[in-house]
Short mmCIF file of C-alpha atoms in Angstrom, two decimals:
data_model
loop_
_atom_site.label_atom_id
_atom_site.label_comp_id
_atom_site.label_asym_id
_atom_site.label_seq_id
_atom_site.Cartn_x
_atom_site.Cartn_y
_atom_site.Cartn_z
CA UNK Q 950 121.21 105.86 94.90
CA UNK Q 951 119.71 102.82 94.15
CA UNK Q 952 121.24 99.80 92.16
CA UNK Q 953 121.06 96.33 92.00
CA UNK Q 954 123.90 94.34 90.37
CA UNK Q 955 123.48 90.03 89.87
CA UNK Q 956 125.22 87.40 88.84
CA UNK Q 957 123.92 83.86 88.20
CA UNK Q 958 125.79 81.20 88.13
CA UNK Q 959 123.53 78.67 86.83
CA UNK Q 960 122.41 78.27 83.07
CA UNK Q 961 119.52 80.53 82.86
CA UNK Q 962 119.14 82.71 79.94
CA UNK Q 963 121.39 85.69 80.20
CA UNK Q 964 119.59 89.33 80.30
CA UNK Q 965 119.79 92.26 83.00
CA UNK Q 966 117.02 94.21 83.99
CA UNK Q 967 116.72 97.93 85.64
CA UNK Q 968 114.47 98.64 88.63
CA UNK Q 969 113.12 102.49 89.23
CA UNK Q 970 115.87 102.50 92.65
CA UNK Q 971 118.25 100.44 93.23
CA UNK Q 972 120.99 98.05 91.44
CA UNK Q 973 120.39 94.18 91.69
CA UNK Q 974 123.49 92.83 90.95
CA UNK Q 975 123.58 88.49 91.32
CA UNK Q 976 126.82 87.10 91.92
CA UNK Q 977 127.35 84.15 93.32
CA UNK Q 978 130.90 84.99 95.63
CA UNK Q 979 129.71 89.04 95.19
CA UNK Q 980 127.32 91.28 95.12
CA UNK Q 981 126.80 94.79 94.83
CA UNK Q 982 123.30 97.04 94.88
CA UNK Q 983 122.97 100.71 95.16
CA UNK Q 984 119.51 102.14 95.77
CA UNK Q 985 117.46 100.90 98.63
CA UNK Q 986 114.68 102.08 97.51
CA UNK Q 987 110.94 101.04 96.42
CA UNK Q 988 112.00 99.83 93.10
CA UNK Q 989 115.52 98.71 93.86
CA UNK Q 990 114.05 96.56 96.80
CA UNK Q 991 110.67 95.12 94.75
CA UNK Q 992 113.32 94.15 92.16
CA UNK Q 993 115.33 92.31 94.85
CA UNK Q 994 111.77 90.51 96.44
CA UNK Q 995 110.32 89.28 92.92
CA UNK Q 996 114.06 88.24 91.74
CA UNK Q 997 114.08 86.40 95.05
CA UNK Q 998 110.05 85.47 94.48
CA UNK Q 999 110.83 83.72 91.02
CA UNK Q 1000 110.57 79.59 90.45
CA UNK Q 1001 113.94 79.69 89.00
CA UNK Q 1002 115.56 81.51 92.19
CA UNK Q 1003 118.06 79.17 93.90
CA UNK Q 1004 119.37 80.73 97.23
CA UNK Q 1005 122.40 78.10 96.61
CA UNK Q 1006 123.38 79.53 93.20
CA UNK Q 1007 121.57 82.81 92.79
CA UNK Q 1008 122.96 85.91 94.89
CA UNK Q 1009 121.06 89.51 94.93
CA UNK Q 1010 122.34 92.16 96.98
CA UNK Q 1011 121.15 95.63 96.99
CA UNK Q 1012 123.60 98.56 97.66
CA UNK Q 1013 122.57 101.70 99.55
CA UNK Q 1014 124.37 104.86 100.27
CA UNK Q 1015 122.42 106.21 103.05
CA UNK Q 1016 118.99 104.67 104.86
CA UNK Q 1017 116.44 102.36 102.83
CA UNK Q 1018 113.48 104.50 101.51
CA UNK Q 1019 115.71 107.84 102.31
CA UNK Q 1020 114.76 109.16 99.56
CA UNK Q 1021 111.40 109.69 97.70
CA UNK Q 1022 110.44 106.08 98.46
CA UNK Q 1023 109.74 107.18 101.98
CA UNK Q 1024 108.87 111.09 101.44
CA UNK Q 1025 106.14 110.57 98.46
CA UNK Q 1026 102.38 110.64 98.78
CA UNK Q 1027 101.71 106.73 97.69
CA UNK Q 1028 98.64 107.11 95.78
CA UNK Q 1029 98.77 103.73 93.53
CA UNK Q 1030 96.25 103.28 90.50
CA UNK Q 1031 95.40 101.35 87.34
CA UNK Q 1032 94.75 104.96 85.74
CA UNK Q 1033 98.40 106.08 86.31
CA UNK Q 1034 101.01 106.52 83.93
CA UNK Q 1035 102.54 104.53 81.84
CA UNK Q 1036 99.60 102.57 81.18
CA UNK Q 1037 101.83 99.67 79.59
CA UNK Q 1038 102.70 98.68 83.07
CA UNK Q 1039 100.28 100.76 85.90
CA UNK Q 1040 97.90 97.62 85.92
CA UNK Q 1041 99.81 95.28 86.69
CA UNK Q 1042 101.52 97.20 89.18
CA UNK Q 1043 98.44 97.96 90.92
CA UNK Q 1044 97.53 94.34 90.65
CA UNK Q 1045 100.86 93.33 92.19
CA UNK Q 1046 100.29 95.91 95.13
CA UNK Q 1047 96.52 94.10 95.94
CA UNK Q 1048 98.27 90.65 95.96
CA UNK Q 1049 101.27 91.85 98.20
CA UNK Q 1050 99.25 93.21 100.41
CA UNK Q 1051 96.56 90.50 100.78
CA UNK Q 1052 99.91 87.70 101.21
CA UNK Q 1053 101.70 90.27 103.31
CA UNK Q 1054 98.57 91.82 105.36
CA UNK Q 1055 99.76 95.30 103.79
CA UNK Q 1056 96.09 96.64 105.78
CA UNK Q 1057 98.84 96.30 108.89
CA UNK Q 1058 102.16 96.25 107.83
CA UNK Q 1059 102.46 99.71 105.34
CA UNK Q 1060 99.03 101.19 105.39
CA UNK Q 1061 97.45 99.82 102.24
CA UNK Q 1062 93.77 100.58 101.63
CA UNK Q 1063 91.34 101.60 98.73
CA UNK Q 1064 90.73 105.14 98.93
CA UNK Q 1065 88.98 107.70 96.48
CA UNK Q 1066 91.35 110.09 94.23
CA UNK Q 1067 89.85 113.78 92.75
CA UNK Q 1068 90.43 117.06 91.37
CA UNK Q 1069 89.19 119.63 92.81
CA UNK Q 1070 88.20 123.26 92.80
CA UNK Q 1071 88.89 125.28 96.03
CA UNK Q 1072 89.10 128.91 96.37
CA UNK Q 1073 91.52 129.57 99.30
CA UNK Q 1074 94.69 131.03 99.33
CA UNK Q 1075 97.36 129.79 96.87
CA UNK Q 1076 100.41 130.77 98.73
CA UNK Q 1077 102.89 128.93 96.79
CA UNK Q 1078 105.60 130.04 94.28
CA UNK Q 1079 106.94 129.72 90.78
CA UNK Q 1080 108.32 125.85 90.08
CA UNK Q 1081 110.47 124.71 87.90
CA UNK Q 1082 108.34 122.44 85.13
CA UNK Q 1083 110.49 122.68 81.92
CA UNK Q 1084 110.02 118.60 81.64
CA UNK Q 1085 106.08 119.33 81.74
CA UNK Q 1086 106.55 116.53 84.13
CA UNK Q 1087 104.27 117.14 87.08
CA UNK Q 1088 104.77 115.70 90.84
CA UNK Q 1089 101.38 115.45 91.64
CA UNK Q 1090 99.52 112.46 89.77
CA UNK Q 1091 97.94 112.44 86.17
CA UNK Q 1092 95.27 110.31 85.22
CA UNK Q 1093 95.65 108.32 81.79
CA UNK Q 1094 92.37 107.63 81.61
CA UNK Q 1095 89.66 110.65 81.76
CA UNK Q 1096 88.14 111.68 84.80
CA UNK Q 1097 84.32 111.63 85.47
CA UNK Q 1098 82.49 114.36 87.07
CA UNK Q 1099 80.22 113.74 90.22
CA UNK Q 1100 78.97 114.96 93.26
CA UNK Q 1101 80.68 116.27 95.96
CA UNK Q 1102 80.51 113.31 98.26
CA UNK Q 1103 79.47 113.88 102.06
CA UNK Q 1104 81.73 112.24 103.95
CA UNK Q 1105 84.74 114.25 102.62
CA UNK Q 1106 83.74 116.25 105.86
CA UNK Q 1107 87.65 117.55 106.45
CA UNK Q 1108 87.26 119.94 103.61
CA UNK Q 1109 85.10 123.09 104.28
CA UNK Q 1110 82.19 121.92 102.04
CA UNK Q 1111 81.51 126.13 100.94
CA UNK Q 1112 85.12 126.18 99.95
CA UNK Q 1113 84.51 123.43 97.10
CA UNK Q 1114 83.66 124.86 93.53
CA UNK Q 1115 83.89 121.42 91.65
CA UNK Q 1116 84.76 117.57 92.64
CA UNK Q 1117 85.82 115.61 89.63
CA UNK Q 1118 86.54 112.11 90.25
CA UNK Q 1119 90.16 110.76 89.27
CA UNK Q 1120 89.70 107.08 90.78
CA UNK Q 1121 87.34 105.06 92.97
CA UNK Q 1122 88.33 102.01 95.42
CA UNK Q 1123 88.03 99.77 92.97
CA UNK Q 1124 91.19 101.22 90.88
CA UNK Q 1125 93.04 103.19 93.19
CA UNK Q 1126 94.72 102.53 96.85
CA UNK Q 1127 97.31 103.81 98.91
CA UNK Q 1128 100.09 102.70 100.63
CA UNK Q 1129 102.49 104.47 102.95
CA UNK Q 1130 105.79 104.39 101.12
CA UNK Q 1131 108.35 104.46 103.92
CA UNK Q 1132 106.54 101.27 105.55
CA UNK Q 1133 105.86 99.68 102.16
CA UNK Q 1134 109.55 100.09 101.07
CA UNK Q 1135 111.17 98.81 104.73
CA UNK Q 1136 108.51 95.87 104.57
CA UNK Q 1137 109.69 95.07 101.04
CA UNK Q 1138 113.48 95.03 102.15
CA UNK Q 1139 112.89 92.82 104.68
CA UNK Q 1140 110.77 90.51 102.71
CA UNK Q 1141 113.14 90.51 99.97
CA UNK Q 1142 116.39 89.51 102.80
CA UNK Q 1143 114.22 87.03 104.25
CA UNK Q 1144 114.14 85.26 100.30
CA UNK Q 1145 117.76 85.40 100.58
CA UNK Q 1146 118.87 88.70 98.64
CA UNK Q 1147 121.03 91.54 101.07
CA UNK Q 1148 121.69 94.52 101.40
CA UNK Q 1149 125.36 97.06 101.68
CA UNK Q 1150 125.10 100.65 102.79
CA UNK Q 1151 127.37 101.82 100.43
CA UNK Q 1152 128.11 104.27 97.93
CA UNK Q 1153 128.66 102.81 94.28
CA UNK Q 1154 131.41 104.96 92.23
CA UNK Q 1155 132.61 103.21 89.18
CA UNK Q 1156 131.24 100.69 86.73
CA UNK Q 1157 133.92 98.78 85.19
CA UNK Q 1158 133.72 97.25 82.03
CA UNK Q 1159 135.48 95.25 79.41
CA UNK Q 1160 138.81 96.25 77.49
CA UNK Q 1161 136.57 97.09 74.32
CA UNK Q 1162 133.82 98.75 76.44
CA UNK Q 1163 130.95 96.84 75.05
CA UNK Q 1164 130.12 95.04 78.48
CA UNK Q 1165 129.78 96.11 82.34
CA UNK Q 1166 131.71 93.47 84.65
CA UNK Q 1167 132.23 95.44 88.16
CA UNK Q 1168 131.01 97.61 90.20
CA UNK Q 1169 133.50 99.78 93.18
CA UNK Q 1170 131.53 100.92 96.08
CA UNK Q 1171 132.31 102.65 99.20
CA UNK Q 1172 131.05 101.33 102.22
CA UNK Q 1173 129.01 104.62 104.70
CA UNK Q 1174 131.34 106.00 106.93
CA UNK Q 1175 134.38 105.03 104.71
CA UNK Q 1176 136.75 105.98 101.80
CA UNK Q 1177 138.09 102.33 100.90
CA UNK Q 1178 136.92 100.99 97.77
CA UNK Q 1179 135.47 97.72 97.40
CA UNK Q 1180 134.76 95.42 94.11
CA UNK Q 1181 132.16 93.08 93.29
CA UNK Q 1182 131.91 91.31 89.77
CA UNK Q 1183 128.11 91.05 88.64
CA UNK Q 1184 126.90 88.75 85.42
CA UNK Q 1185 124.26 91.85 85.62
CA UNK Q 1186 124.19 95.08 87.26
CA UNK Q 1187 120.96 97.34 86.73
CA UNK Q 1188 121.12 100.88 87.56
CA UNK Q 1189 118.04 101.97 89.57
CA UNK Q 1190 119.05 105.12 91.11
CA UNK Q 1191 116.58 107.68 90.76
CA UNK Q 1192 117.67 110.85 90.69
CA UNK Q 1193 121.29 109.80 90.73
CA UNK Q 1194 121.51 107.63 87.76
CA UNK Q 1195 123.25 110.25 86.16
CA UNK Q 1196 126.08 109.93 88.77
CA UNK Q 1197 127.04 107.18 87.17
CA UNK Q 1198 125.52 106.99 83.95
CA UNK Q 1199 126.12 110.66 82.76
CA UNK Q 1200 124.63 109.71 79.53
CA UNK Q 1201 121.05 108.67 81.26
CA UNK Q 1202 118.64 111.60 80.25
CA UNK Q 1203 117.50 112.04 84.25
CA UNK Q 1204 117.14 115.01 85.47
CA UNK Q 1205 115.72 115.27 89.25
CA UNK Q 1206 113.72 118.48 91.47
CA UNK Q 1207 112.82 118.85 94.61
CA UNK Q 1208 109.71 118.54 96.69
CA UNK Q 1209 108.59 119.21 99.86
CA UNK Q 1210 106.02 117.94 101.97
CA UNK Q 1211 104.49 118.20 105.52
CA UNK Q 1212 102.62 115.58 107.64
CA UNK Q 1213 99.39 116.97 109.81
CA UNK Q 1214 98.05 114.86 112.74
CA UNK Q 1215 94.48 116.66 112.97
CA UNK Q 1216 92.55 116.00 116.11
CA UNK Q 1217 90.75 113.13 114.74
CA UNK Q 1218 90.76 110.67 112.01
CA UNK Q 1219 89.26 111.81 109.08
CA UNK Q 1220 87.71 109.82 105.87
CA UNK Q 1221 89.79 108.01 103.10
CA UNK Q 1222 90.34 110.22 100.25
CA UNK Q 1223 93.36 111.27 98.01
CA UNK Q 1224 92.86 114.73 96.69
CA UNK Q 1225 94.37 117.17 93.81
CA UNK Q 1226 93.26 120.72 94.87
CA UNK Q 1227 93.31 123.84 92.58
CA UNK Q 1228 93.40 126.69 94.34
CA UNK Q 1229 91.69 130.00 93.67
CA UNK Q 1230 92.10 132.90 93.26
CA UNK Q 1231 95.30 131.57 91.43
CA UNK Q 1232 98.59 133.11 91.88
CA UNK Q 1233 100.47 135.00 88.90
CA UNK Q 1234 103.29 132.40 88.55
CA UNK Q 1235 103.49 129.08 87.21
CA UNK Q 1236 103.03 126.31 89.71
CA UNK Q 1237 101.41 122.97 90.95
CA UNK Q 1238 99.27 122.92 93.22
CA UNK Q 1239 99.40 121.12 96.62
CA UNK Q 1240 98.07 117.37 96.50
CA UNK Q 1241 96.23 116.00 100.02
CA UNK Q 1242 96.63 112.52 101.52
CA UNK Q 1243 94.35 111.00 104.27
CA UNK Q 1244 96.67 108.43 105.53
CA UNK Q 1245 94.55 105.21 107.89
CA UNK Q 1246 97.59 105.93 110.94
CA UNK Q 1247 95.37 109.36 111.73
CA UNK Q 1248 97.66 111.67 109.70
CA UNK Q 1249 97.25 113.90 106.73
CA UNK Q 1250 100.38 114.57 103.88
CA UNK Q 1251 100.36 117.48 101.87
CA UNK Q 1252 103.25 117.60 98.82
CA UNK Q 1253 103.88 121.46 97.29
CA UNK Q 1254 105.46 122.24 94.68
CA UNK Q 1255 109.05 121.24 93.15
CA UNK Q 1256 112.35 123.63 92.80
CA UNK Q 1257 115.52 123.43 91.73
CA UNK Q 1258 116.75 125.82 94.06
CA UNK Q 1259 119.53 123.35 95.74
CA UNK Q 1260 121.56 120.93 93.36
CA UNK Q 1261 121.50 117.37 94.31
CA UNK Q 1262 123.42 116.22 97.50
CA UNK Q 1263 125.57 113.18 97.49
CA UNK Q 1264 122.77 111.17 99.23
CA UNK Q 1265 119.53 111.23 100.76
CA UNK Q 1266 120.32 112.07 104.36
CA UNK Q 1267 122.19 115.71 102.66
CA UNK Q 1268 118.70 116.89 101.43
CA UNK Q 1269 118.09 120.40 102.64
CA UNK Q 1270 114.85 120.87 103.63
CA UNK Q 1271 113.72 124.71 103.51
CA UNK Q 1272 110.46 125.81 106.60
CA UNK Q 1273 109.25 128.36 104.67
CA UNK Q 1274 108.21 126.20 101.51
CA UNK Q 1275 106.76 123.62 104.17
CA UNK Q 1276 104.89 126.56 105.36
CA UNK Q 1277 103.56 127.64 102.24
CA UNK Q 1278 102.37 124.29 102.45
CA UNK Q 1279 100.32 124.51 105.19
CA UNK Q 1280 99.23 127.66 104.23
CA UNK Q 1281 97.52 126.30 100.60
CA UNK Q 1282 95.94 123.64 102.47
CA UNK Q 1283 94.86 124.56 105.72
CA UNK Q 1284 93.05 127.43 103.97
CA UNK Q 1285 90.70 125.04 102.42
CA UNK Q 1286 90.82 122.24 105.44
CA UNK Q 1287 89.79 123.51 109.10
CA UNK Q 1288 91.02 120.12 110.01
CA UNK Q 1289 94.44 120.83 108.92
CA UNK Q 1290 94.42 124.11 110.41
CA UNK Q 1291 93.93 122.79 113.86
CA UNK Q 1292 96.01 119.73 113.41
CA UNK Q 1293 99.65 119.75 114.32
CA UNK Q 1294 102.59 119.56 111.48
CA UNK Q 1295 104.62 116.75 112.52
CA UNK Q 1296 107.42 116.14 109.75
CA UNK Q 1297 108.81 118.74 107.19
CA UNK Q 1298 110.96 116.71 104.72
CA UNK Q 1299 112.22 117.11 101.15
CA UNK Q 1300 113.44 114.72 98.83
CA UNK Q 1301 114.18 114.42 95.27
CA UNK Q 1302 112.34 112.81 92.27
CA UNK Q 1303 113.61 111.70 88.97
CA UNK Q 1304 111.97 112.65 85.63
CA UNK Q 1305 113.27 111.70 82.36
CA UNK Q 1306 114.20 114.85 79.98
CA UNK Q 1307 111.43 114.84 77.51
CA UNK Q 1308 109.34 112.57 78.48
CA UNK Q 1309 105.96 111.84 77.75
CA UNK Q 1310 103.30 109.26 78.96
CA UNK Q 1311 104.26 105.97 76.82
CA UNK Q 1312 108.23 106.92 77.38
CA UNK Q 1313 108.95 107.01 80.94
CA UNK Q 1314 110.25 105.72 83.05
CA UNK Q 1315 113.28 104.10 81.43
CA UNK Q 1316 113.17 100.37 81.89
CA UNK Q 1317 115.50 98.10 79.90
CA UNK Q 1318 118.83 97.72 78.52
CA UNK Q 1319 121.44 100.01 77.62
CA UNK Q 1320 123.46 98.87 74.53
CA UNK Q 1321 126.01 97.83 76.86
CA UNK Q 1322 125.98 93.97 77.37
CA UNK Q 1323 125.12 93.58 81.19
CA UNK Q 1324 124.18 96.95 81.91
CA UNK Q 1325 120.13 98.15 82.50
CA UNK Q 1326 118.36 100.74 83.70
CA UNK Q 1327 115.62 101.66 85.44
CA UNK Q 1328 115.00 105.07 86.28
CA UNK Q 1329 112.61 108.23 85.97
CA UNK Q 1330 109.59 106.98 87.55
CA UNK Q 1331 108.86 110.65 88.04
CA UNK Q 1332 105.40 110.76 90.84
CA UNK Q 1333 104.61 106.90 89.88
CA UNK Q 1334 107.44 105.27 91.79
CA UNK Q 1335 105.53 103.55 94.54
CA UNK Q 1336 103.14 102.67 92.14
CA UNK Q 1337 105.34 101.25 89.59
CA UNK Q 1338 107.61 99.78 91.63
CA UNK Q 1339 106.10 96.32 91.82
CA UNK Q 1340 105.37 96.29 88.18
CA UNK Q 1341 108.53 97.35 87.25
CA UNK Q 1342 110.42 94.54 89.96
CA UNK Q 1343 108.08 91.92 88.75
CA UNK Q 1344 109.02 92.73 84.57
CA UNK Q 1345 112.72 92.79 85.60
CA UNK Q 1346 112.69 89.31 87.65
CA UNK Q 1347 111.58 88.05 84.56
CA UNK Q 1348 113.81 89.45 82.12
CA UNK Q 1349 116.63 88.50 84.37
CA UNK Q 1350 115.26 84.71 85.02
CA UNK Q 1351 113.73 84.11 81.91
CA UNK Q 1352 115.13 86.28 79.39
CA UNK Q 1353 112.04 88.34 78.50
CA UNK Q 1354 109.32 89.74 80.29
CA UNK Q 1355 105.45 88.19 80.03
CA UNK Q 1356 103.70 90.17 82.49
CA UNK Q 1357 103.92 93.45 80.65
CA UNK Q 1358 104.94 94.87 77.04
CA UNK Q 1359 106.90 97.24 78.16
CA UNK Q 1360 109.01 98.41 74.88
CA UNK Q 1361 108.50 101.46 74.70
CA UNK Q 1362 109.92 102.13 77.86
CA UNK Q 1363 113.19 100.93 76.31
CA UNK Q 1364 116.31 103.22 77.25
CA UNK Q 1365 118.04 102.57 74.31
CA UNK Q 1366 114.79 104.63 72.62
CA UNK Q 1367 115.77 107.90 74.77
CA UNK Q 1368 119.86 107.34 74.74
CA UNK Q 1369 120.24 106.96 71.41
CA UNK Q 1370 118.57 110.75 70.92
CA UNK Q 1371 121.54 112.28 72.65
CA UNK Q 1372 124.08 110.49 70.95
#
């Protein structure tokens, strides 16, 4: 669950900020964060980044129940992209991922490189099941922009080439890259501590707020392994807990579903490409397809399809992880991809992702304020949260430190749009 809670103590222009996983909370005796996560964590390195930081007077401490990048930060694919969705801040996200990784040697540190992204026609064997889509929000990535066809390209050897009925190209190397999420996320935390902002592994439990309710003061937290409550008073606290925002912001319209994945070392590398498969012939049932990650350490990720067939565990290191969907995994994929079918599955893991209820392209994820004075969120980054996560860090640092944001226009991903519905 990630949050970040703040308080300044100087005389910057007051406004809080929400980050896609975590809390950023600055105090200048206290802190509290919950969610160390991708966007929790990016908020906590471009807070920490900003000309107006002081380490003497600004405090930013991120709160996490479990591990940092537990969760979906360290289970997701980590396709990034200028094409992805929302467009009001994908581009400078992507933008923000180049110039970490060129000032951070990302090539190294969490696997960054330029890959190309496409669609693709296979017939093999669509082993999969029914998912639950009710949202129409989709885990596997959707491309604002449309895609171009073109040839099947030769070097995309690790597919069996008579398998292929159509390659349509999503993204090239010159608008899409990868990352992998777990390293990108653990880099991130320890570039944001070594700015000056910490990290608790903790469990948030309460917000607090003022006798007439109109502003968030507190946060209680648990630390892991105990029952004892703690306090910390924030100027700011932004909720940034994925999936569990709704733990403790009930009226936050997240919902979250699980997805699987599997990680393949094949018996040798294999070329740099990011692929959405569709299956034939196509099962009966309503379901997404498996998407297909080359990763530059040697390995290949495959993500299936999402269910709601467990609720929501306390934390990250609770998620259930079923075989058989992992197998049905390998199954979709290695029917199309000898490599994969010769390779070795090394990791089954599941996590869960966030989507906001009803969302569409230019509403999601929520990033803003609430209504309540202090109190922001920034949650539902649905399949773009590594990709996002820098943009949305980098529009929060500057709501927070300058009182608006100028890197991005991103009102219409307003919460107050979406909680003001359910009202």
């Amino acid at each position: 669950m990630p949050w970040l809670a703040r308080n300044f103590a100087s005389g910057r222009p007051s406004s809080r900020f929400p980050d896609g996983d975590g809390i950023v909370v600055p105090a200048r005796a206290a802190l509290n964060d919950i969610g160390g996560g991708v966007v929790g964590f990016c908020i906590a390195y471009f807070i920490a980044s900003h000309p107006r930081y002081n380490r003497e007077t600004h405090a930013v401490t991120v709160l996490e129940a479990s591990s940092i990048g537990g969760g979906a930060s360290g289970k997701a694919g980590g396709v990034i992209a200028t094409w992805a969705d929302p467009s009001c801040i994908a581009p400078l996200s992507y933008r923000l991922h180049c110039e970490l990784a060129n000032k951070h040697d990302g090539i190294h540190a969490w696997g960054f490189r330029n890959v190309f992204c496409a669609d693709v026609d296979a017939m093999g064997e669509a082993v999969g099941h029914a998912t639950f889509e009710e949202s129409h929000s989709h885990f596997h990535s959707h491309a604002v922009s449309t895609p171009s066809s073109s040839h099947y390209p030769p070097d995309l050897d690790w597919i069996t080439p008579d398998k292929i009925t159509s390659y349509t190209e999503l993204g090239c190397p010159e608008n899409t890259a990868q990352v992998h999420p777990h390293l990108f996320t653990t880099r991130l935390a320890e570039l944001a501590t070594e700015r000056g902002a910490n990290y608790i592994l903790g469990s948030a439990t309460k917000l607090n707020y003022t006798e007439d309710g109109t502003k968030v003061k507190s946060v209680h937290y648990a630390r892991k392994g105990t029952t004892e409550l703690m306090e910390i008073n924030a100027s700011d606290i932004v909720i940034a807990a994925g999936p569990w925002t709704t733990n403790i912001l009930p009226e936050a319209p997240i919902k979250e579903s699980r997805n699987h994945s599997i990680v393949v070392r094949p018996r040798k590398p294999v070329s740099a490409y990011v692929l959405f498969p569709e299956l034939h012939p196509k099962i009966p049932q309503k379901r997404i397809p498996p998407e297909i990650y080359s990763r530059p350490d040697g390995t290949i990720y495959s993500c299936g399809p999402s269910d709601t067939d467990v609720p929501l565990p306390k934390s990250t290191d609770l998620v259930e992880v079923n075989p058989e969907i992992c197998n049905r995994i390998y199954g979709d994929v290695s029917s199309i991809s000898q490599a994969m079918r010769e390779g070795e599955i090394i990791t089954r893991q599941a996590c869960y992702r966030p989507f906001v209820v009803g969302r569409a392209r230019d509403i999601g994820p929520l990033v803003g304020p609430t209504g309540i004075e202090a109190l922001w969120l920034a949650s539902g980054h649905d399949s773009w949260g590594i990709s996002n996560g820098p943009g949305t860090g980098k529009v929060i640092s500057e709501m927070i430190l300058d009182g608006k944001a100028s890197s991005a226009d991103v009102s219409s991903l307003d919460p107050r749009l979406m909680l003001q519905k359910r009202e």
